[in-house]
Tab-separated table of C-alpha atoms in Angstrom:
chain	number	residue	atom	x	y	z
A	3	UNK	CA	92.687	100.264	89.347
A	4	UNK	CA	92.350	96.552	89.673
A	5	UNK	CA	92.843	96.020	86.318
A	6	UNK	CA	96.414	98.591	86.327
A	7	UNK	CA	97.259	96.802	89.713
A	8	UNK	CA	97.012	93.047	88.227
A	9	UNK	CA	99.111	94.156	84.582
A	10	UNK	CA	101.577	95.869	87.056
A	11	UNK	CA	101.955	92.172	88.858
A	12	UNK	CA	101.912	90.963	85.747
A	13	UNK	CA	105.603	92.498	85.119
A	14	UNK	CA	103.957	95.466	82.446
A	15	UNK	CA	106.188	98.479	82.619
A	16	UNK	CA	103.821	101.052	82.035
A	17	UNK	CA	101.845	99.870	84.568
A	18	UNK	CA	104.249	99.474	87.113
A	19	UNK	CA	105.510	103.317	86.162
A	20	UNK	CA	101.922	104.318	86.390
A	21	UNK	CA	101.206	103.152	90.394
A	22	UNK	CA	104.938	104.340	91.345
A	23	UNK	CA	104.115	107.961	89.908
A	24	UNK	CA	100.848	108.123	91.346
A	25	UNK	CA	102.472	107.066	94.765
A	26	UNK	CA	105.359	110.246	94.866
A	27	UNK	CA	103.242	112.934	93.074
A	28	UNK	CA	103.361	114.639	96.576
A	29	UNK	CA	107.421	114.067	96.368
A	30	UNK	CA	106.941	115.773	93.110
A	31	UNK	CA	109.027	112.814	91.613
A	32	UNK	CA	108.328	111.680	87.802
A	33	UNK	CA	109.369	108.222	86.599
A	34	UNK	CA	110.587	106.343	83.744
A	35	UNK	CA	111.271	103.106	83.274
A	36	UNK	CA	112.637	100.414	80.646
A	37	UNK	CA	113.198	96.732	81.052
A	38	UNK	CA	116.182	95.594	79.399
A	39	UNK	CA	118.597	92.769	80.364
A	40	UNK	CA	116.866	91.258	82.963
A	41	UNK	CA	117.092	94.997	85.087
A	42	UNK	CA	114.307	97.334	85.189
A	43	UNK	CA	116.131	100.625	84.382
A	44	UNK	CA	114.217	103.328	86.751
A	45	UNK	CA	114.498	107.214	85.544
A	46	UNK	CA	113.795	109.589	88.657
A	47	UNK	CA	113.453	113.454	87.671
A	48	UNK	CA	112.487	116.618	89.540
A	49	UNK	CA	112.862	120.059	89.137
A	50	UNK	CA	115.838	120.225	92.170
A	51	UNK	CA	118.135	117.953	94.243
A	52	UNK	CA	116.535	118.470	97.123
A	53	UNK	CA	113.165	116.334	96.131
A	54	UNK	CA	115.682	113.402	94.969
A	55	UNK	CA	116.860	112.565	98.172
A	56	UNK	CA	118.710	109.130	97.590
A	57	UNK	CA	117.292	107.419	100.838
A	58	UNK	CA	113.812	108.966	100.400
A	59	UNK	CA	113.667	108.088	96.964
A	60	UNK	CA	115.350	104.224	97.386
A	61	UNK	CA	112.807	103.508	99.850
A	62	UNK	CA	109.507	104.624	98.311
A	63	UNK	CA	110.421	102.627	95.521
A	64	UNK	CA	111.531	99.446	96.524
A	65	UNK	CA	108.494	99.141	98.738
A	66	UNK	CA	106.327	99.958	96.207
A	67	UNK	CA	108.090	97.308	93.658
A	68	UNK	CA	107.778	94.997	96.793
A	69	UNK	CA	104.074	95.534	97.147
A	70	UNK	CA	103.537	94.739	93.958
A	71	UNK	CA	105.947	91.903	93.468
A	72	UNK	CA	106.014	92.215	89.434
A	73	UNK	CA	106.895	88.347	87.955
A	74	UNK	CA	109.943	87.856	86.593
A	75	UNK	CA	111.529	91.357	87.652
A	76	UNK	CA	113.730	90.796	90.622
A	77	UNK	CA	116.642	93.643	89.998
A	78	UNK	CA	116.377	97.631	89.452
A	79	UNK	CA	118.726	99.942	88.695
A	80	UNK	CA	117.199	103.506	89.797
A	81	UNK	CA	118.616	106.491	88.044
A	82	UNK	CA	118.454	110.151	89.790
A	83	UNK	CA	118.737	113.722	87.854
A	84	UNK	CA	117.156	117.321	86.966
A	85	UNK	CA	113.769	117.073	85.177
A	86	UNK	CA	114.858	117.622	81.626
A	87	UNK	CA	112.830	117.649	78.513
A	88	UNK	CA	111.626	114.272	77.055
A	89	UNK	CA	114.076	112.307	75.718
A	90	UNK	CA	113.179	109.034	73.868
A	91	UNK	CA	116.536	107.847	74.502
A	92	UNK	CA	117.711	108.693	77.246
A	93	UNK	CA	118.762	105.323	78.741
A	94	UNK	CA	121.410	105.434	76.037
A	95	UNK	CA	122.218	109.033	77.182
A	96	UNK	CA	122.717	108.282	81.027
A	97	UNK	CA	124.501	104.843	80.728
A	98	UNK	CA	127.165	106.827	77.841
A	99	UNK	CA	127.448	109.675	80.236
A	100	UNK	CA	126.984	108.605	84.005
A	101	UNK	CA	129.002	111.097	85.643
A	102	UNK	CA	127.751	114.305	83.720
A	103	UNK	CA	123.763	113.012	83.442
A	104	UNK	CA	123.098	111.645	87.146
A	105	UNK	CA	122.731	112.921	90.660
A	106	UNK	CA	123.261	109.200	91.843
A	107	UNK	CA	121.623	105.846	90.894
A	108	UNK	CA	121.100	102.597	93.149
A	109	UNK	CA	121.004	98.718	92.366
A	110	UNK	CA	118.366	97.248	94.709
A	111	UNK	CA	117.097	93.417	94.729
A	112	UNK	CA	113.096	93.035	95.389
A	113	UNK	CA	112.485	90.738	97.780
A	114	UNK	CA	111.189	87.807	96.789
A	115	UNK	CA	107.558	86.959	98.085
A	116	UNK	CA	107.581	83.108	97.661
A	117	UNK	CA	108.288	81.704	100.822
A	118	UNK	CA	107.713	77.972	100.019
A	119	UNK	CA	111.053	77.728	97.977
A	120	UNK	CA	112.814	79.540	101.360
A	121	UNK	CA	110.820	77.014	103.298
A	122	UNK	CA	111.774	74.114	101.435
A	123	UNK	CA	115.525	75.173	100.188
A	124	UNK	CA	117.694	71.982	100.049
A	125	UNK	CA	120.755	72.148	101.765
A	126	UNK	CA	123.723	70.327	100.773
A	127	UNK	CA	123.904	67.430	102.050
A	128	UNK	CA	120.583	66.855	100.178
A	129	UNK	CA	121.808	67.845	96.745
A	130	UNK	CA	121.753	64.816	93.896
A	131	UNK	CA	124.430	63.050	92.172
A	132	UNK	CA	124.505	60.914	89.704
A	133	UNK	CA	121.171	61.283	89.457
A	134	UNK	CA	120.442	59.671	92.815
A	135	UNK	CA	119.076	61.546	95.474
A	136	UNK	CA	121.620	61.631	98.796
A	137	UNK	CA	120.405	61.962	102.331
A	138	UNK	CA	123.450	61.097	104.481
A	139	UNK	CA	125.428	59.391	101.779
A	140	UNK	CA	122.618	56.891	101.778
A	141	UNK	CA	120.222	56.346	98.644
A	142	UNK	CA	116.778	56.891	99.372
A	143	UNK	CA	115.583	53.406	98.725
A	144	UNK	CA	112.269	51.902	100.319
A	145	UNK	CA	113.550	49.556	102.748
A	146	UNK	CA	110.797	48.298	105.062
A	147	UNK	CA	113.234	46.189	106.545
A	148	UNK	CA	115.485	48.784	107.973
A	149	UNK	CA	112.401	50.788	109.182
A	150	UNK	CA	114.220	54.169	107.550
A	151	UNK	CA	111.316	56.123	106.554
A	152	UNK	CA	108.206	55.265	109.227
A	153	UNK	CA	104.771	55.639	108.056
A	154	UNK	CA	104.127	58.118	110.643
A	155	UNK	CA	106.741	60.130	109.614
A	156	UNK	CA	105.884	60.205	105.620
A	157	UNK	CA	102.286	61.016	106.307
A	158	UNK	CA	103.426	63.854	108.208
A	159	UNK	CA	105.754	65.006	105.735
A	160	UNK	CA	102.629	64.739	102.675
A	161	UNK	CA	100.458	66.858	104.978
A	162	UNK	CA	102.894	69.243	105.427
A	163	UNK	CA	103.577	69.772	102.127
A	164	UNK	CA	99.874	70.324	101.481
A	165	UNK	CA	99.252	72.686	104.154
A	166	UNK	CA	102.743	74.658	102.749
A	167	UNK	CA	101.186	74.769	99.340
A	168	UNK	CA	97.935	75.754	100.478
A	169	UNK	CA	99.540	78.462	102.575
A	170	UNK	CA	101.662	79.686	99.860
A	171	UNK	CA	98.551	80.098	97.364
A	172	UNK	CA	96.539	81.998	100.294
A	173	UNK	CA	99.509	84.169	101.059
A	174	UNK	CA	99.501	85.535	97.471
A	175	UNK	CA	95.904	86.049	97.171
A	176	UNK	CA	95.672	88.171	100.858
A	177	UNK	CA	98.674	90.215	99.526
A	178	UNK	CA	97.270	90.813	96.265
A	179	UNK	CA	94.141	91.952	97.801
A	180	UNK	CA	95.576	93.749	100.341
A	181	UNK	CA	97.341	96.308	97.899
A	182	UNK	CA	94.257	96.326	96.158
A	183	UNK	CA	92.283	97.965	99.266
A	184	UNK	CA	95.378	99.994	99.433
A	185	UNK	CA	95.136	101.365	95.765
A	186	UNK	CA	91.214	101.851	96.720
A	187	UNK	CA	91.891	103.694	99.795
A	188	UNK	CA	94.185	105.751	98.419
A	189	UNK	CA	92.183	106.958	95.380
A	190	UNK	CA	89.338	107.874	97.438
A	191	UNK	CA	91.267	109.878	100.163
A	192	UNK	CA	94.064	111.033	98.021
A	193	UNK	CA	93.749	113.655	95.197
A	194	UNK	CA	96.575	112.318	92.579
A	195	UNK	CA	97.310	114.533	89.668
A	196	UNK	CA	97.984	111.701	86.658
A	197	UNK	CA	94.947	110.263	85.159
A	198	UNK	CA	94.698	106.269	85.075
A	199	UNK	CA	96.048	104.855	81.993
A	200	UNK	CA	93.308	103.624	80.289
A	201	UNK	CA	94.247	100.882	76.953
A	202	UNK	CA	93.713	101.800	73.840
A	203	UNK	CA	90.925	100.912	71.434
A	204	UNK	CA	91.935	99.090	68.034
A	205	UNK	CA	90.914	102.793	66.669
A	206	UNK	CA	93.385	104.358	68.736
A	207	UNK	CA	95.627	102.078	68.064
A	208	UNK	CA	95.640	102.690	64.869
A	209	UNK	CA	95.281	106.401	64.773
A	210	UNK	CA	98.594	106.453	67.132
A	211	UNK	CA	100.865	103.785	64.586
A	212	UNK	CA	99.603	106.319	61.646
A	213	UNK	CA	100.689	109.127	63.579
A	214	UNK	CA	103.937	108.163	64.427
A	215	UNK	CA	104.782	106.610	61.051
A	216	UNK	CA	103.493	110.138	59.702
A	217	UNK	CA	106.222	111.794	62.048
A	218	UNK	CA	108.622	108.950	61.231
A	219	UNK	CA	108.382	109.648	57.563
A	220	UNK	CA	109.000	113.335	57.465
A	221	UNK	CA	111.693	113.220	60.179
A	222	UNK	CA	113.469	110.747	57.421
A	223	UNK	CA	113.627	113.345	54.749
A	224	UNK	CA	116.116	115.925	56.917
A	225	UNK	CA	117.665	113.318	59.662
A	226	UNK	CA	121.575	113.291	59.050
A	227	UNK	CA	122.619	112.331	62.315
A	228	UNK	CA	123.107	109.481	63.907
A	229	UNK	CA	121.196	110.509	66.754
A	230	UNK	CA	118.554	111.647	64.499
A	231	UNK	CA	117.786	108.393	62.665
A	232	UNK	CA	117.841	106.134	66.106
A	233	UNK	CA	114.955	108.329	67.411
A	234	UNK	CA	113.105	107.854	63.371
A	235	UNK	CA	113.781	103.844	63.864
A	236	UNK	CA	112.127	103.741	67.314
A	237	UNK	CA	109.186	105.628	65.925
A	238	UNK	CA	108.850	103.281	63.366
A	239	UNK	CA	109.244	100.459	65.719
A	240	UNK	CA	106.478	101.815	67.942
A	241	UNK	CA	104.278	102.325	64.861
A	242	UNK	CA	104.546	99.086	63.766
A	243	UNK	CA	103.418	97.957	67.405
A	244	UNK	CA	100.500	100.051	67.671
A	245	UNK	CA	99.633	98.323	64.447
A	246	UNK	CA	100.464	94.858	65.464
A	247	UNK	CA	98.367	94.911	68.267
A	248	UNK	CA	94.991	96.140	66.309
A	249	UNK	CA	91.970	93.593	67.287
A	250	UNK	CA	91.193	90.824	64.643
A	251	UNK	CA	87.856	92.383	64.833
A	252	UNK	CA	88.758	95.543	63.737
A	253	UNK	CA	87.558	96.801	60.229
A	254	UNK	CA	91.051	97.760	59.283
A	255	UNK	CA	92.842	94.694	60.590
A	256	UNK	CA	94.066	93.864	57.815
A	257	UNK	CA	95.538	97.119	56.633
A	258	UNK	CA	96.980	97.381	60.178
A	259	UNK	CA	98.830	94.158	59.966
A	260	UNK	CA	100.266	95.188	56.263
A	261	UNK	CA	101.613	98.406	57.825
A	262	UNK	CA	102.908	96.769	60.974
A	263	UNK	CA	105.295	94.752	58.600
A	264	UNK	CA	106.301	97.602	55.938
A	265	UNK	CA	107.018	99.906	59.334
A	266	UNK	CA	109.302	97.299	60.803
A	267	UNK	CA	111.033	97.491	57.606
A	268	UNK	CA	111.353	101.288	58.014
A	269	UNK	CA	112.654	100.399	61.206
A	270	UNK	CA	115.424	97.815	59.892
A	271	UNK	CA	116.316	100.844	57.400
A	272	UNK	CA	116.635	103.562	59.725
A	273	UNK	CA	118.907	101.832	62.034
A	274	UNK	CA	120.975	100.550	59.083
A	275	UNK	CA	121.623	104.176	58.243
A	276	UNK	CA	121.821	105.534	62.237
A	277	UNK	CA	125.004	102.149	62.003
A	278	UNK	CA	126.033	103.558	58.829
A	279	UNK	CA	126.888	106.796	60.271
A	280	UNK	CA	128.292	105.174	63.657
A	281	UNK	CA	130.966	103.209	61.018
C-alpha cells in the first residue's frame, strides 16, 4: 500500500484509480480515469442513478484527490453514467455524445497543498520591471546610509524564511504519512473487494505485449470500421508499451525492444487506415 500510495502522489493514473475505487466500493461506484490535456478525465459508473449522486460522488472524490495531492494534476473533469460494458474508448464516446452518454459531470480544482508559495505570494506593488525589483517605486539598493533595510530586520526576515521552508518540508512528510496510517487502518478494518495492483514482472510484461499484439493482429484481418481500427491501433500501442518497459535484465530484452518498435509501427498503420476511413 505504501508503495500504490507514493506512485499515486507521484501523479500515476492507475494508481490514483486504484485508492479512489477501493475508497467507494461500499458506494458501489467503479472508476476510470485518463490524463489528457492537463485534466484528469474521471469515468464514474454504477448499475443505477441513485448510487451516482452528484454531491455524494463530487465530494468523495475531491477529498480523496486532495489527500493524495498527485504532482502536477491540479484539474478533474468527473464524468457520471450507467455501468456499461468496457469500452476502450470511451472518453472519445462521452466527450462526442455528452448529452445522450452522461448523467452529469463536474470540473473541480484540487486544492493545492503548498502553502509556502500562498505564504510568500508577491503582491503588486512588489512585482519587477525592467528587471529591477520595486518596493515602493524605490530600487532595492544597499544603502547603509539611509538605514533602509536594518540588520535586525534582515536577520529576521533569513530566519523566517528558514523556519517557512522547514515547515513546508515537515508539512508534506506528516501529510504523507498521515494518509499512509489511513490506507493501513483502513485495510485492516475494512474488507475491500479489488485486489492491490501489484506491477508486472518483465515476464508478464512480455506475455501481456504478445497477447495484445496477438489480438491486435487478428482483429486487423476483419476491422472495416473506423471504430474498429482505433481500438486495433491502441492495442498495438499498449503492446508496444508492455514491451518497452521489459527490464534490461530480462533474457528476452532484446526481442522485446525489436517488437516494441515494429508494434508502434502497427500502431502508425492502423490509425492511418482508422483516418483513412474518417476522410
Amino acid at each position: 500500500m505504501n508503495d500504490i500510495a507514493k506512485q499515486a502522489h507521484n501523479g500515476r493514473v492507475a494508481a490514483i484509480i486504484q485508492i479512489i475505487n477501493q475508497q467507494m466500493t461500499d458506494l458501489g461506484v467503479r472508476t476510470r480515469a485518463v490524463f489528457t490535456n492537463n485534466v484528469l478525465q474521471l469515468l464514474c459508473e454504477a448499475k443505477n442513478p441513485e448510487s451516482l449522486d452528484k454531491s455524494t460522488i463530487v465530494t468523495n472524490i475531491r477529498e480523496i484527490l486532495e489527500s493524495i495531492s498527485p504532482r502536477n494534476i491540479r484539474r478533474v473533469r468527473i464524468n457520471s453514467r450507467i455501468l456499461k460494458e468496457q469500452q476502450l474508448l470511451w472518453l472519445e464516446n462521452i466527450t462526442q455524445d455528452p448529452e445522450n452518454q452522461l448523467l452529469w459531470s463536474e470540473d473541480i480544482i484540487l486544492k493545492k497543498p503548498n502553502i509556502f508559495k500562498q505564504c510568500f505570494k508577491g503582491s503588486p506593488s512588489q512585482n519587477y520591471t525592467n528587471n529591477s525589483p520595486i518596493f515602493n517605486n524605490q530600487p532595492l539598493i544597499y544603502q547603509p546610509e539611509k538605514r533602509q533595510f536594518p540588520l535586525n530586520l534582515i536577520v529576521a526576515v533569513a530566519v523566517s524564511l528558514v523556519l517557512g521552508l522547514m515547515g513546508f518540508f515537515l508539512y508534506n512528510e506528516l501529510q504523507f504519512q498521515l494518509f499512509n496510517a489511513l490506507q493501513s487502518n483502513k485495510k485492516n478494518n475494512v474488507e475491500v473487494s479489488p485486489s492491490p495492483v501489484q506491477p508486472l514482472s518483465s515476464k508478464e510484461q512480455f506475455t501481456q505485449g504478445v497477447k495484445l499484439a496477438t489480438e491486435a493482429a487478428a482483429e486487423g484481418k476483419v476491422a472495416d470500421t473506423r471504430q474498429e481500427w482505433l481500438e486495433i491501433a491502441q492495442k498495438w500501442q499498449q503492446a508496444a508499451d508492455y514491451m518497452a518497459e521489459v527490464s534490461p535484465d530480462f533474457e528476452r530484452y532484446a526481442t522485446a525492444q525489436n517488437r516494441a518498435a515494429l508494434y508502434r509501427r502497427n500502431q502508425e498503420q492502423s490509425q492511418r487506415k482508422a483516418d483513412e476511413l474518417n476522410n
